[in-house]
């Protein structure tokens, strides 16, 4: 394995900046690279990357490879795979980290099959085995009911990491590093997909991922009207509204506010779960919240196993009084 | 339009979390007694995506399931929803595989089927949540893929796919043949009709053994794995919830607010 060296992070950019998952990956990658006494590499793909590579260095990278091309402005499976395949073959890192994002979910498995290596998606923890020096890859399985630790003996050891599972480093603008532009011959004829349109369904107000307080409703809310009451509470607490899957599936709220395994991963200070049973797939998205509060009329509901405080009762009676009192307390 | 849908039989993911048990000595999940397995929910929605295309413009839907001891009542469900043919890759040798061995066997079977315009998979199977087999099959077959779809239409030798992203969706056009993985945003899968159930009861699945598709035995099931399962465990939950007691639900609501203030949470 002598020829596979270094830890590489596949970075992502958002609105001309390094995305938060990338700084988290660099934070985690730095720790792994130091433990292995090897370098931390980063690859950035896009168009007009500007100062972004410098930011990756400030966030921990020793060397940043850049693929900057108008054809790479938007993520397309075929074009990004072509870049990644070339970079991995040229650089031969022993570990490759990607984010569990819309891009990472699509890019990572195809790249793994192209390279002939195995991949663990959605990892929560990564550690170097002191004996074998191989990466122990911990990920949730069975909808979060269990965890599995995997290892791989093919290189690079490929991983996608869940958002907010790792901590970024404090950016240090004085850190030194190298930026290496790479040339990729992209043949537009070989890109078999075309993005016709990107439709944003953004919700007004605080973004779910950034909110310190989240009020989440489940199937028991019963209707779009019911969610209005949750919005009122969220507003008073300067927070955002989330939902379990059924309210999204039923069209009471937009799909983009689904919290859980296949929705958003959130870690607020306060998470108020109203009429949610606490299925493992839902908890997968919110169990790292600081304080979970549950309101549910079923005393046996699984959500009470995760909650710090709970009320057993009909939310239609509990919530108005709770909201009223919160309003008073915050005003006083 | 020739369509293939890959459907996996899994433990019911909606079974109560308390019934979930593992056997740590053998790194295996112990199926809860009395809870029958199901088709992985995203795979049912993959069948639905294919059926919607068939409703519009006709076509043939072949369902592929790989495993061992597949329950006929479970794996026949796509037939009762309206799929045309069921092929089972069923053998002990397929057991204990990972994304690599599964994708390899499914891709080899798809080559044997030969004609296809669209292949559908679920975005991830509800047991191991790996999320790789769809992309793997596409890569092994050398065809394009679009993942996490909420709408799929076929027009003029192309597919138009709405792909879910964090803050909305993208409309993507892809050349055929292509592989699409489907997410729950597609909408609920249809129920089987009585007529469908009766028709499905009469249909016999086609069974393919490893030798029927000519797979290399070292590449399927447990021997074909490229990832090693080192340990399987259940995370411990602290479980210390303070239930706010009161005379009425409204009073409990008020008390909850006071409690949060005392604990400096609000
Ligand atoms: C592969 C897979 C991925 C999934 N991904 C996700 C995901 O990302 N996010 C997600 O949320 N789910 C996900 N699910 C679905 C998940 O398994 C559950 O079905 C879902 O979370 C249940 O939502 P719920 O708690 O709102 O509904 P239910 O389980 O139906 O619970 C409703 C609760 O409301 C309570 N209730 C009803 N009326 C009232 C009332 N008037 N007052 C007080 N309480 C009341 C009931 O007691 C009950 O506990 C996924 C499932 C699978 C198989
Ligand atoms: N054993 C199997 N039989 C049929 N299809 C499968 C099987 N395993 C995985 N798939 C398909 O691949 C998708 C993704 O699976 P996975 O990568 O295991 O999460 C599933 O939703 C199915 O469509």
PDB file of N, CA and C in Angstrom, chain B residues 19 104 108 147 180 188 193 211 222:
ATOM      1  N   UNK B  19     -38.778  -3.348  19.041  1.00  0.00           N
ATOM      2  CA  UNK B  19     -38.709  -4.755  18.620  1.00  0.00           C
ATOM      3  C   UNK B  19     -37.409  -5.069  17.889  1.00  0.00           C
ATOM      4  N   UNK B 104     -23.267  -6.384  -8.855  1.00  0.00           N
ATOM      5  CA  UNK B 104     -22.656  -7.219  -9.898  1.00  0.00           C
ATOM      6  C   UNK B 104     -23.647  -8.273 -10.390  1.00  0.00           C
ATOM      7  N   UNK B 108     -25.470  -8.331 -14.075  1.00  0.00           N
ATOM      8  CA  UNK B 108     -25.283  -9.484 -14.959  1.00  0.00           C
ATOM      9  C   UNK B 108     -26.641 -10.035 -15.406  1.00  0.00           C
ATOM     10  N   UNK B 147     -30.042  10.120  -9.737  1.00  0.00           N
ATOM     11  CA  UNK B 147     -30.435   9.577  -8.432  1.00  0.00           C
ATOM     12  C   UNK B 147     -31.436  10.486  -7.719  1.00  0.00           C
ATOM     13  N   UNK B 180     -32.510   5.117 -13.012  1.00  0.00           N
ATOM     14  CA  UNK B 180     -33.043   6.171 -12.148  1.00  0.00           C
ATOM     15  C   UNK B 180     -33.241   5.595 -10.746  1.00  0.00           C
ATOM     16  N   UNK B 188     -47.060   8.337  -3.046  1.00  0.00           N
ATOM     17  CA  UNK B 188     -47.338   6.977  -2.607  1.00  0.00           C
ATOM     18  C   UNK B 188     -47.492   5.985  -3.749  1.00  0.00           C
ATOM     19  N   UNK B 193     -54.753  -4.054  -6.784  1.00  0.00           N
ATOM     20  CA  UNK B 193     -56.198  -4.248  -6.943  1.00  0.00           C
ATOM     21  C   UNK B 193     -56.488  -5.732  -6.769  1.00  0.00           C
ATOM     22  N   UNK B 211     -25.575 -19.971 -11.900  1.00  0.00           N
ATOM     23  CA  UNK B 211     -25.083 -20.526 -13.171  1.00  0.00           C
ATOM     24  C   UNK B 211     -25.937 -20.081 -14.358  1.00  0.00           C
ATOM     25  N   UNK B 222     -21.370 -13.456   0.025  1.00  0.00           N
ATOM     26  CA  UNK B 222     -20.320 -13.069   0.977  1.00  0.00           C
ATOM     27  C   UNK B 222     -18.915 -13.033   0.354  1.00  0.00           C
TER      28      UNK B 222
END
